[in-house]
């Protein structure tokens, strides 16, 4: 069974930094891309950043220039380095892994439970 686990959230002051981690556990044959999304109270979940299996990265406008998505060599873990955090970045951050458990399986999304980021003085 594939499990996606996020970590690294917490309380930080405006202008501070956090690094979120997302790791995929279990037997997964292929990972095509991994994504970060966030959801603030009363708002819809929104895209933050993505990285593909060939390390191509993409960012939402609010993240571009402030945050960096990266992965380690085995591609089962990604990070989101968040700098210059603002109060409006307060949200639960979710990791989504798009992959397939076998060579013949169709790709699907595996979601984590989320990690809370609170930016406040």
C-alpha atoms as one frame of an Amber mdcrd trajectory, in Angstrom:
protein
   0.000   0.000   0.000   1.293   3.410  -0.949   1.353   6.072   1.734   2.266
   9.722   1.349   3.496  11.529   4.453   4.153  15.251   4.794   6.165  16.900
   7.538   7.853  20.161   8.386   4.944  22.459   9.049   4.745  24.736  12.037
   4.398  28.262  13.325   6.726  30.880  11.855   6.895  34.649  11.934   6.346
  36.711   8.795   9.508  36.768   6.731  10.615  33.429   8.115  11.270  30.143
   6.386  10.112  26.556   6.559  11.030  23.430   4.659   8.273  20.930   4.035
   9.005  17.310   3.202   6.896  14.723   1.464   7.881  11.096   1.311   6.244
   8.195  -0.475   6.226   4.900   1.375   5.335   1.495   0.047   5.697  -0.245
  -3.244   5.200   2.086  -6.163   6.486   1.232  -9.616   6.551   4.686 -11.188
   6.236   8.248  -9.965   5.427  10.664 -12.755   5.167  13.863 -10.772   4.742
  15.164  -7.258   2.815  18.229  -6.276   2.247  20.571  -3.375  -1.187  22.053
  -2.837  -2.533  24.156   0.004  -5.891  24.899   1.491  -6.685  27.770   3.799
  -9.815  27.764   5.989 -12.875  28.586   3.927 -10.976  28.468   0.644 -10.530
  25.947  -2.117  -7.421  23.845  -2.398  -4.917  25.503  -4.705  -1.814  24.452
  -6.571   1.529  25.517  -5.120   4.306  23.731  -7.002   5.107  20.583  -8.946
   8.121  18.576  -9.957   8.204  15.839 -12.567  10.243  12.670 -12.817  12.729
  14.546 -15.017  13.026  17.295 -12.384  11.048  19.910 -14.294   9.521  22.325
 -11.783   6.482  24.546 -11.989   5.146  27.101  -9.522   2.057  29.096  -8.786
   2.599  32.807  -9.203   2.546  33.427  -5.438   5.298  30.839  -4.920   7.569
  31.743  -7.806  10.726  33.472  -6.631  10.067  32.738  -2.954   9.852  28.969
  -2.808  11.741  26.061  -4.287  10.560  22.520  -4.909  13.218  19.838  -5.090
  13.731  16.110  -4.873  16.448  13.716  -3.826  17.969  11.137  -6.101  15.491
   8.323  -5.611  12.552  10.609  -6.416  10.453   9.278  -3.542  10.904  12.404
  -1.453  10.304  16.013  -2.316  10.868  19.208  -0.423   9.339  22.637  -0.518
  11.677  25.328   0.753   9.496  28.286   1.643  11.209  31.621   2.235   9.802
  35.038   3.010   6.587  33.594   4.383   3.559  35.843   4.686   0.432  35.573
   6.838  -1.578  34.759   3.713   0.529  31.626   3.299  -1.175  30.162   6.350
  -2.806  26.928   5.239  -2.650  23.180   5.352  -0.144  21.986   2.783  -0.800
  18.719   1.003   1.438  16.512  -1.077   0.037  14.713  -4.111   1.969  11.952
  -5.816   0.914  10.877  -9.270   2.135   7.377  -9.914   1.384   3.770 -10.664
   1.888   0.761  -8.421   2.656  -1.604 -11.274   3.915  -1.276 -14.810   0.449
  -2.058 -16.166  -1.523   0.115 -13.774  -2.995   3.435 -14.783  -1.569   6.464
 -13.014  -3.494   7.737 -10.014  -3.084  10.333  -7.313  -1.986   9.525  -3.800
  -2.603  12.236  -1.219  -1.072  12.841   2.143  -2.885  14.037   5.248  -1.342
  17.488   5.125   0.893  19.577   7.339  -0.180  22.861   8.900   1.747  26.042
   8.205   0.884  29.101  10.270   2.536  32.428   9.616   1.899  34.862  12.423
   3.677  37.317  14.655
